[in-house]
Coordinates of C-alpha atoms in Angstrom, one line a residue:
M1 CA -78.0 -33.7 -8.1
T2 CA -75.5 -35.2 -6.2
S3 CA -72.7 -33.0 -4.7
P4 CA -70.1 -32.8 -7.6
L5 CA -66.3 -34.1 -6.8
T6 CA -63.3 -33.3 -8.7
L7 CA -60.8 -35.9 -9.5
T8 CA -57.2 -35.5 -11.2
L9 CA -56.0 -38.2 -13.3
V10 CA -52.5 -39.3 -13.8
D11 CA -52.5 -37.0 -16.8
G12 CA -53.9 -34.0 -15.2
T13 CA -57.1 -34.2 -16.1
R14 CA -60.0 -32.8 -14.2
V15 CA -63.0 -34.9 -14.0
V16 CA -66.0 -34.0 -11.7
T17 CA -68.3 -37.2 -11.2
P18 CA -71.2 -37.1 -8.1
D19 CA -69.3 -37.8 -4.6
N20 CA -70.3 -41.6 -3.9
L21 CA -68.6 -45.2 -3.7
N22 CA -71.5 -46.5 -4.6
L23 CA -71.4 -45.4 -8.6
I24 CA -68.4 -46.9 -10.7
T25 CA -66.7 -43.7 -12.2
P26 CA -66.1 -42.2 -8.9
Y27 CA -65.1 -44.7 -7.3
V28 CA -62.3 -46.1 -9.9
L29 CA -60.9 -42.5 -10.6
Q30 CA -60.4 -42.8 -7.0
E31 CA -58.8 -46.4 -7.0
Q32 CA -57.1 -46.4 -10.3
E33 CA -56.3 -42.3 -10.6
D34 CA -57.6 -43.2 -14.4
W35 CA -60.0 -45.4 -16.2
F36 CA -59.5 -48.9 -16.0
E37 CA -59.1 -49.7 -20.0
D38 CA -56.1 -49.8 -21.6
E39 CA -57.5 -48.1 -24.5
I40 CA -57.2 -44.5 -22.8
K41 CA -53.4 -45.2 -22.1
F42 CA -53.1 -46.3 -25.5
L43 CA -55.2 -43.0 -26.7
R44 CA -52.6 -40.5 -25.0
R45 CA -49.9 -41.8 -27.1
L46 CA -51.8 -42.0 -30.1
L47 CA -53.7 -38.6 -30.0
Q48 CA -51.7 -35.4 -31.5
P49 CA -52.1 -31.5 -31.0
G50 CA -55.0 -30.5 -33.0
Q51 CA -56.6 -33.4 -34.3
K52 CA -60.4 -33.4 -34.3
I53 CA -62.0 -35.8 -32.2
I54 CA -65.8 -37.2 -31.6
D55 CA -66.8 -39.0 -28.3
I56 CA -69.9 -40.9 -28.5
G57 CA -71.4 -41.8 -25.4
A58 CA -69.1 -39.4 -23.4
N59 CA -70.4 -40.3 -19.5
Y60 CA -68.8 -38.1 -17.4
G61 CA -66.1 -37.7 -19.7
V62 CA -62.8 -39.0 -18.5
Y63 CA -62.3 -40.0 -22.3
T64 CA -63.4 -36.6 -23.5
L65 CA -61.6 -34.5 -21.6
S66 CA -58.4 -36.6 -21.7
M67 CA -58.6 -36.6 -25.1
A68 CA -59.6 -33.0 -24.8
R69 CA -56.2 -32.4 -23.2
S70 CA -54.1 -34.6 -26.2
V71 CA -54.9 -32.7 -28.7
G72 CA -55.2 -29.1 -26.9
A73 CA -56.9 -25.9 -27.9
G74 CA -55.7 -26.3 -31.7
G75 CA -58.0 -29.5 -31.2
H76 CA -61.2 -30.0 -30.9
V77 CA -63.4 -33.2 -29.5
W78 CA -67.4 -33.1 -29.9
C79 CA -68.9 -35.1 -27.6
F80 CA -72.3 -36.7 -27.1
E81 CA -74.4 -37.5 -24.0
P82 CA -77.7 -37.8 -23.6
A83 CA -78.7 -38.1 -20.2
S84 CA -79.5 -34.7 -18.6
G85 CA -77.8 -35.6 -14.7
T86 CA -74.7 -37.0 -16.6
A87 CA -74.4 -34.3 -19.1
N88 CA -74.6 -31.4 -16.4
Y89 CA -71.5 -32.9 -14.6
L90 CA -69.9 -33.5 -17.8
A91 CA -70.5 -29.2 -18.8
Q92 CA -68.6 -28.7 -14.9
G93 CA -65.8 -30.9 -15.8
I94 CA -65.4 -29.2 -19.1
A95 CA -65.5 -26.0 -17.3
A96 CA -63.0 -27.3 -14.3
N97 CA -60.1 -27.9 -17.2
G98 CA -61.1 -24.5 -18.9
Y99 CA -61.8 -26.2 -22.4
R100 CA -62.9 -24.3 -24.8
H101 CA -62.2 -26.3 -27.4
V102 CA -65.1 -29.2 -26.3
T103 CA -68.4 -29.0 -27.5
L104 CA -71.5 -30.7 -25.8
E105 CA -74.5 -32.3 -27.7
K106 CA -76.9 -33.3 -25.1
S107 CA -78.5 -36.4 -27.4
A108 CA -77.7 -39.4 -28.6
L109 CA -77.2 -41.1 -32.3
S110 CA -78.8 -43.4 -34.0
S111 CA -80.0 -44.7 -37.2
Q112 CA -82.3 -41.5 -37.6
P113 CA -83.0 -38.4 -36.2
G114 CA -85.8 -38.2 -33.2
T115 CA -86.8 -38.9 -30.1
A116 CA -86.0 -42.2 -27.7
R117 CA -86.5 -42.7 -24.5
L118 CA -83.0 -42.9 -22.4
S119 CA -83.1 -45.6 -19.3
L120 CA -81.6 -44.1 -16.1
N121 CA -79.5 -46.3 -14.3
D122 CA -77.9 -45.2 -10.4
N123 CA -74.4 -46.0 -12.7
A124 CA -74.7 -43.7 -16.1
E125 CA -72.4 -45.9 -17.8
L126 CA -75.4 -48.2 -17.8
N127 CA -77.9 -46.3 -19.3
E128 CA -79.1 -47.3 -23.2
I129 CA -82.1 -46.7 -25.0
I130 CA -85.1 -48.0 -24.7
R131 CA -85.7 -50.5 -27.4
N132 CA -88.9 -52.6 -26.4
G133 CA -91.8 -51.7 -24.2
M134 CA -90.8 -49.4 -21.1
S135 CA -88.3 -49.7 -18.7
P136 CA -89.1 -51.0 -15.1
G137 CA -87.6 -48.5 -13.3
A138 CA -86.6 -44.4 -14.1
S139 CA -86.2 -42.8 -17.9
E140 CA -86.5 -39.3 -19.5
E141 CA -87.0 -38.5 -23.8
V142 CA -83.8 -37.6 -25.1
P143 CA -82.9 -36.2 -28.8
L144 CA -81.7 -38.8 -31.3
T145 CA -79.5 -37.4 -34.2
T146 CA -76.9 -39.3 -36.3
L147 CA -73.6 -39.1 -37.8
D148 CA -74.6 -38.5 -41.3
H149 CA -76.5 -35.1 -40.4
C150 CA -73.9 -33.9 -37.8
L151 CA -71.2 -34.4 -40.7
E152 CA -73.4 -31.7 -42.3
Q153 CA -74.5 -29.3 -39.3
F154 CA -70.4 -29.2 -38.2
G155 CA -69.2 -29.1 -41.4
W156 CA -66.8 -32.2 -40.4
S157 CA -64.1 -33.2 -42.9
D158 CA -60.9 -34.2 -41.4
I159 CA -61.9 -36.3 -37.8
D160 CA -58.6 -38.0 -36.6
F161 CA -60.6 -40.3 -34.0
V162 CA -64.4 -41.4 -33.0
K163 CA -64.9 -43.5 -29.7
I164 CA -68.6 -44.8 -29.7
D165 CA -69.6 -46.4 -26.4
A166 CA -73.7 -46.8 -26.6
E167 CA -74.5 -49.7 -25.0
G168 CA -76.1 -51.6 -28.0
E169 CA -76.3 -48.6 -29.9
E170 CA -73.6 -49.0 -32.0
A171 CA -75.5 -51.2 -35.1
N172 CA -77.6 -48.2 -35.4
I173 CA -74.9 -45.6 -35.4
L174 CA -73.2 -47.1 -38.1
K175 CA -76.8 -47.1 -39.8
G176 CA -77.0 -43.5 -39.5
G177 CA -73.0 -43.3 -40.4
N178 CA -72.8 -44.2 -44.0
R179 CA -71.9 -41.1 -45.5
F180 CA -69.7 -39.7 -42.7
F181 CA -67.6 -43.6 -42.8
T182 CA -67.5 -43.4 -46.8
R183 CA -66.6 -39.3 -46.7
L184 CA -64.3 -39.6 -44.1
S185 CA -61.3 -41.8 -42.5
P186 CA -61.4 -41.9 -39.0
L187 CA -59.7 -44.7 -36.4
V188 CA -62.3 -45.9 -34.7
E189 CA -63.1 -47.6 -30.8
Y190 CA -65.7 -49.1 -30.6
E191 CA -67.3 -51.7 -27.9
V192 CA -67.9 -55.0 -28.4
K193 CA -68.6 -56.4 -24.8
A194 CA -71.5 -55.5 -22.8
G195 CA -71.6 -56.6 -19.4
T196 CA -71.7 -60.5 -20.4
D197 CA -73.3 -59.6 -23.7
W198 CA -71.0 -59.7 -27.0
H199 CA -71.3 -57.6 -29.9
L200 CA -68.8 -59.0 -32.2
A201 CA -71.3 -58.9 -35.4
L202 CA -69.6 -55.0 -35.4
V203 CA -66.6 -56.3 -37.1
E204 CA -68.5 -57.6 -40.4
Q205 CA -70.6 -54.1 -40.3
F206 CA -67.6 -52.3 -39.5
S207 CA -65.8 -54.4 -42.4
A208 CA -69.1 -54.1 -45.4
L209 CA -68.0 -50.1 -44.7
G210 CA -64.1 -50.8 -45.4
Y211 CA -62.7 -50.7 -42.2
R212 CA -60.5 -53.6 -40.8
S213 CA -61.0 -53.9 -36.8
Y214 CA -58.3 -54.3 -34.8
R215 CA -57.4 -55.0 -31.2
L216 CA -54.7 -53.1 -28.7
V217 CA -51.9 -55.1 -27.7
P218 CA -51.6 -53.8 -24.2
G219 CA -48.0 -54.5 -23.2
L220 CA -46.9 -53.0 -26.2
D221 CA -49.5 -50.3 -26.8
L222 CA -50.0 -51.7 -30.5
L223 CA -53.2 -52.7 -32.8
V224 CA -52.8 -56.0 -34.7
P225 CA -55.7 -57.5 -36.6
F226 CA -58.5 -59.1 -35.1
G227 CA -59.8 -61.9 -37.2
R228 CA -63.4 -62.7 -38.1
N229 CA -63.6 -66.1 -36.9
E230 CA -61.1 -65.0 -33.5
V231 CA -61.9 -65.8 -30.5
P232 CA -61.4 -63.1 -27.9
D233 CA -60.4 -62.7 -24.6
G234 CA -63.3 -62.7 -21.7
Y235 CA -61.9 -59.5 -20.8
L236 CA -61.5 -57.9 -24.0
L237 CA -64.1 -55.0 -23.8
N238 CA -63.2 -52.4 -27.0
L239 CA -62.1 -53.0 -30.3
F240 CA -60.1 -50.8 -33.5
S241 CA -61.2 -49.8 -36.6
C242 CA -60.2 -48.1 -39.6
K243 CA -59.3 -48.0 -43.8
E244 CA -56.0 -49.0 -45.0
D245 CA -55.2 -45.2 -45.4
C246 CA -55.5 -44.5 -41.6
A247 CA -54.1 -48.0 -41.0
R248 CA -50.8 -47.4 -43.4
R249 CA -50.4 -43.8 -41.0
L250 CA -50.5 -45.3 -37.6
A251 CA -48.3 -48.0 -38.8
A252 CA -46.1 -45.6 -39.7
R253 CA -46.0 -44.4 -36.6
G254 CA -44.7 -47.2 -34.9
L255 CA -48.6 -48.1 -33.3
L256 CA -50.0 -50.5 -35.9
A257 CA -49.0 -54.1 -36.9
D258 CA -50.6 -56.0 -39.7
P259 CA -48.7 -58.0 -41.7
A260 CA -51.5 -57.3 -44.7
L261 CA -49.7 -53.5 -45.2
E262 CA -46.4 -55.6 -45.3
P263 CA -46.1 -58.4 -46.8
G264 CA -42.6 -60.2 -45.5
A265 CA -41.9 -57.6 -43.2
G266 CA -43.1 -60.4 -40.0
Q267 CA -40.0 -62.9 -41.3
V268 CA -37.3 -62.0 -39.4
D269 CA -34.7 -63.9 -37.8
L270 CA -35.8 -63.6 -34.3
A271 CA -32.8 -65.5 -33.3
A272 CA -30.4 -63.2 -34.7
L273 CA -31.7 -60.7 -32.8
A274 CA -31.9 -62.6 -29.8
N275 CA -28.2 -63.4 -30.2
Q276 CA -27.2 -59.3 -29.6
P277 CA -26.0 -58.0 -26.8
N278 CA -28.9 -55.8 -25.7
H279 CA -31.5 -58.7 -26.3
Q280 CA -29.5 -61.1 -24.0
W281 CA -31.7 -61.8 -20.7
Q282 CA -28.7 -60.3 -18.2
A283 CA -29.0 -57.2 -20.1
H284 CA -32.8 -56.8 -19.9
L285 CA -33.0 -58.1 -16.6
A286 CA -30.0 -55.7 -15.6
S287 CA -32.3 -52.7 -14.3
H288 CA -34.6 -54.4 -11.9
Q289 CA -34.1 -54.3 -8.7
Y290 CA -34.5 -58.0 -8.0
S291 CA -32.1 -59.3 -10.1
Q292 CA -29.5 -57.3 -8.5
L293 CA -30.2 -60.0 -5.5
L294 CA -30.5 -63.4 -7.8
L295 CA -27.9 -62.8 -10.3
P296 CA -25.3 -65.0 -9.2
H297 CA -28.0 -68.1 -8.7
W298 CA -29.4 -67.3 -12.3
V299 CA -25.7 -67.3 -13.9
Q300 CA -25.3 -71.3 -12.4
T301 CA -29.0 -72.0 -13.4
M302 CA -28.6 -71.0 -17.2
Q303 CA -25.5 -72.7 -17.7
Q304 CA -27.9 -76.0 -17.7
A305 CA -29.7 -77.0 -20.9
S306 CA -32.9 -77.4 -19.0
S307 CA -33.2 -73.7 -18.8
A308 CA -31.8 -72.6 -22.3
P309 CA -35.5 -72.1 -23.3
V310 CA -35.8 -69.5 -20.7
G311 CA -33.1 -67.2 -21.9
I312 CA -34.7 -67.3 -25.6
I313 CA -38.1 -66.1 -24.2
L314 CA -36.3 -63.1 -22.3
A315 CA -34.8 -62.4 -25.5
Q316 CA -37.6 -62.2 -27.5
H317 CA -39.1 -60.0 -24.5
A318 CA -36.9 -57.5 -24.6
I319 CA -36.7 -57.4 -28.5
A320 CA -40.7 -57.2 -28.5
H321 CA -39.7 -53.6 -26.3
D322 CA -37.1 -52.8 -28.1
A323 CA -38.5 -49.6 -29.8
T324 CA -35.8 -49.1 -32.4
L325 CA -37.6 -52.6 -33.8
P326 CA -40.5 -52.4 -36.7
P327 CA -43.9 -52.6 -34.7
I328 CA -44.5 -55.8 -36.6
V329 CA -41.3 -57.4 -35.4
R330 CA -41.9 -56.8 -32.1
F331 CA -45.6 -58.1 -32.2
A332 CA -44.1 -61.6 -33.7
A333 CA -41.3 -61.5 -31.0
L334 CA -44.1 -61.3 -28.1
K335 CA -46.3 -64.1 -30.1
S336 CA -43.2 -66.3 -30.0
A337 CA -42.3 -65.8 -26.2
L338 CA -45.7 -66.5 -25.1
D339 CA -46.0 -69.6 -27.5
K340 CA -42.6 -70.5 -26.0
A341 CA -43.2 -69.8 -22.5
R342 CA -46.9 -72.0 -22.6
T343 CA -45.2 -75.2 -24.1
L344 CA -42.3 -74.7 -21.5
I345 CA -44.4 -74.5 -18.5
S346 CA -46.6 -77.1 -20.0
T347 CA -44.2 -79.6 -19.3
E348 CA -42.2 -77.8 -16.5
A349 CA -43.7 -75.2 -14.2
G350 CA -40.8 -75.3 -11.3
F351 CA -38.6 -72.0 -10.6
L352 CA -40.9 -68.9 -11.4
R353 CA -41.9 -69.8 -14.8
L354 CA -45.8 -69.4 -14.0
S355 CA -44.7 -66.0 -13.1
T356 CA -43.1 -65.0 -16.7
F357 CA -45.8 -66.8 -18.8
A358 CA -48.5 -64.2 -16.7
R359 CA -46.3 -61.5 -17.8
L360 CA -46.5 -62.2 -21.5
A361 CA -49.9 -63.2 -21.8
L362 CA -51.3 -60.0 -19.9
E363 CA -48.7 -58.2 -22.2
F364 CA -50.4 -60.1 -25.1
G365 CA -54.1 -59.3 -24.6
A366 CA -54.2 -63.1 -22.9
R367 CA -55.5 -62.1 -19.8
S368 CA -57.8 -65.0 -19.0
Q369 CA -54.7 -67.1 -19.1
A370 CA -52.6 -65.2 -16.8
L371 CA -54.5 -65.2 -14.3
Q372 CA -55.3 -68.9 -14.3
A373 CA -51.3 -69.3 -14.5
L374 CA -51.4 -66.3 -11.6
K375 CA -53.9 -68.3 -9.1
F376 CA -52.1 -71.8 -9.5
L377 CA -49.1 -70.0 -8.8
A378 CA -50.1 -68.7 -5.7
D379 CA -51.7 -71.8 -4.3
T380 CA -48.4 -73.2 -4.3
I381 CA -46.3 -70.9 -2.8
T382 CA -49.1 -70.6 -0.1
Q383 CA -49.5 -74.4 0.1
Q384 CA -46.1 -75.4 -0.1
G385 CA -44.2 -72.5 1.8
S386 CA -41.6 -72.4 -0.4
L387 CA -40.4 -71.0 -4.2
N388 CA -37.4 -71.4 -5.9
P389 CA -36.2 -68.3 -7.7
A390 CA -32.9 -69.3 -8.7
E391 CA -33.6 -69.0 -12.7
P392 CA -34.4 -65.4 -14.0
F393 CA -37.7 -64.3 -14.5
L394 CA -40.2 -61.2 -15.4
T395 CA -42.4 -60.3 -12.3
P396 CA -46.2 -60.4 -13.7
D397 CA -46.5 -56.9 -12.4
P398 CA -44.5 -54.1 -13.7
A399 CA -44.3 -52.0 -10.5
F400 CA -42.5 -54.6 -8.7
E401 CA -39.1 -54.8 -11.0
R402 CA -38.6 -51.3 -9.0
I403 CA -39.3 -52.8 -5.3
S404 CA -36.1 -54.2 -3.8
P405 CA -37.5 -57.5 -1.7
G406 CA -34.8 -57.1 0.2
A407 CA -34.4 -60.0 2.9
N408 CA -38.3 -60.6 2.3
L409 CA -38.0 -62.4 -1.1
G410 CA -40.7 -64.8 -0.3
N411 CA -42.9 -62.4 0.7
W412 CA -42.1 -60.3 -2.2
V413 CA -43.2 -62.7 -4.8
L414 CA -46.4 -63.6 -3.7
A415 CA -47.1 -59.8 -3.1
A416 CA -46.3 -59.5 -7.2
V417 CA -48.8 -62.3 -7.6
V418 CA -51.6 -61.7 -5.1
T419 CA -51.1 -57.9 -6.4
E420 CA -51.7 -59.2 -10.4
I421 CA -54.4 -60.9 -9.2
E422 CA -56.4 -58.5 -7.5
R423 CA -55.7 -56.0 -10.5
K424 CA -56.7 -58.2 -13.0
S425 CA -59.2 -60.8 -12.0
A426 CA -61.9 -57.8 -12.4
F427 CA -61.7 -54.3 -13.4
S428 CA -62.1 -52.7 -10.3
S429 CA -62.4 -53.9 -6.4
F430 CA -65.5 -52.1 -7.3
F431 CA -67.0 -55.0 -8.5
T432 CA -65.6 -57.7 -6.3
G433 CA -66.5 -55.4 -3.5
P434 CA -66.1 -57.2 0.3
D435 CA -64.6 -60.6 -1.8
A436 CA -61.5 -58.1 -2.6
K437 CA -61.0 -57.4 1.4
P438 CA -59.3 -60.5 2.7
R439 CA -56.6 -60.5 -0.6
L440 CA -55.4 -56.9 0.4
E441 CA -55.3 -57.4 3.5
T442 CA -52.8 -59.8 2.7
L443 CA -50.9 -57.8 0.6
E444 CA -50.8 -55.5 3.3
G445 CA -49.5 -57.5 6.0
L446 CA -46.6 -58.8 3.1
Q447 CA -45.8 -55.2 3.4
F448 CA -45.6 -54.7 0.0
A449 CA -48.5 -52.7 -0.9
I450 CA -48.0 -50.4 -3.8
P451 CA -50.3 -47.5 -3.5
E452 CA -53.0 -48.1 -5.6
I453 CA -53.4 -51.4 -3.5
Q454 CA -53.3 -49.0 -0.4
R455 CA -55.9 -46.9 -2.1
R456 CA -58.6 -50.1 -2.9
L457 CA -58.1 -51.4 0.7
A458 CA -59.3 -48.0 2.0
L459 CA -62.1 -47.4 -0.5
V460 CA -63.2 -51.0 0.3
R461 CA -63.4 -50.2 4.2
R462 CA -65.1 -46.9 3.4
R463 CA -68.0 -48.2 1.2
F464 CA -68.1 -51.8 3.1
G465 CA -67.0 -51.1 6.3

């Protein structure tokens, strides 16, 4: 076994992995000090002390250990990791955090008990049950169990959350959990994209069990319905699913917006809300460092009729982030702002409207559209060598709201745009490797490199020279 490396996440959780930058997990955790999925950040808000959790496909325990921290000693986490080497690191992670409320099961879940061959990849995230013939690489025999068997074995009666990340085995796990999903009512997070393969049939399989699927709106930390015919964003990896009683509990906590649960609740007068002083664009942007420099120009530009739609878009963005409003209203405001911004840039993409559109699209979960806008904006700024910031705008990366551009406004804007291209075009520089180096060095030269970008450049240099 490779020497262990203990890494600390942003929430204080310690994870033990192999000390090897050629492996996904240790690289990503050193780069981002967290996992790259928005869902893990949402779970830290969702989970509460005392809750009972199941993690299927625990890997090195990034989710398991972080969730165990959230539920505390009064809760419990059952985690399943069949690969013996990976499970050994996970056991070290459990010990490193001093957790006694985590049960590690070194088995895989499927449709029926027994044994199976598990492929062993260098990157443990890609290990999978071998279903057709022999694996061309390393493998090991692992025990199989089912959710229904574990339901009786552990006496589960009040499971609050289940995470399923089993590299294509999800459908069989559902088959082996009919009694579990019928008897209990947890919120479930499940993987719908592994590599380039979509597993959207799982939406129908959950529906047959009485569960409705939802997707995360990353900018609002909010779940919204995922339609059966909805075309997912290319960067979407996971969905959530739950029964109506669970959905109502989440909606009451401000974590879920579903018109089917609250008919008519979304029919709110956004125009009236936009006129409230705390939603006006001046108030919304007042605390941002760059607004203090640009406010005189903005006031003058916003007196022109052609800029009026921008004021509405920014006001609706403010409404979307008003935590005192119902979730369904906040989501409606974000969607309306995005739709308006899309229409606006289709006719006139001047000023920094593409930056605002990209921010809205990223918050909504339309990552591919955001990247298209950001790349166009970066090319435009680079080729023209100038920009026009005289109209209020949102930065694509919220981190830049806290950074003053000083006398280098052009470099600051370009850095904000290129930073978000770097962070969003791939889940990590692990996957882009040497191709990321020129972009990272550009950011270093602009002198507005945020800490994550500095870590990325250091890791790329260490890994690739």
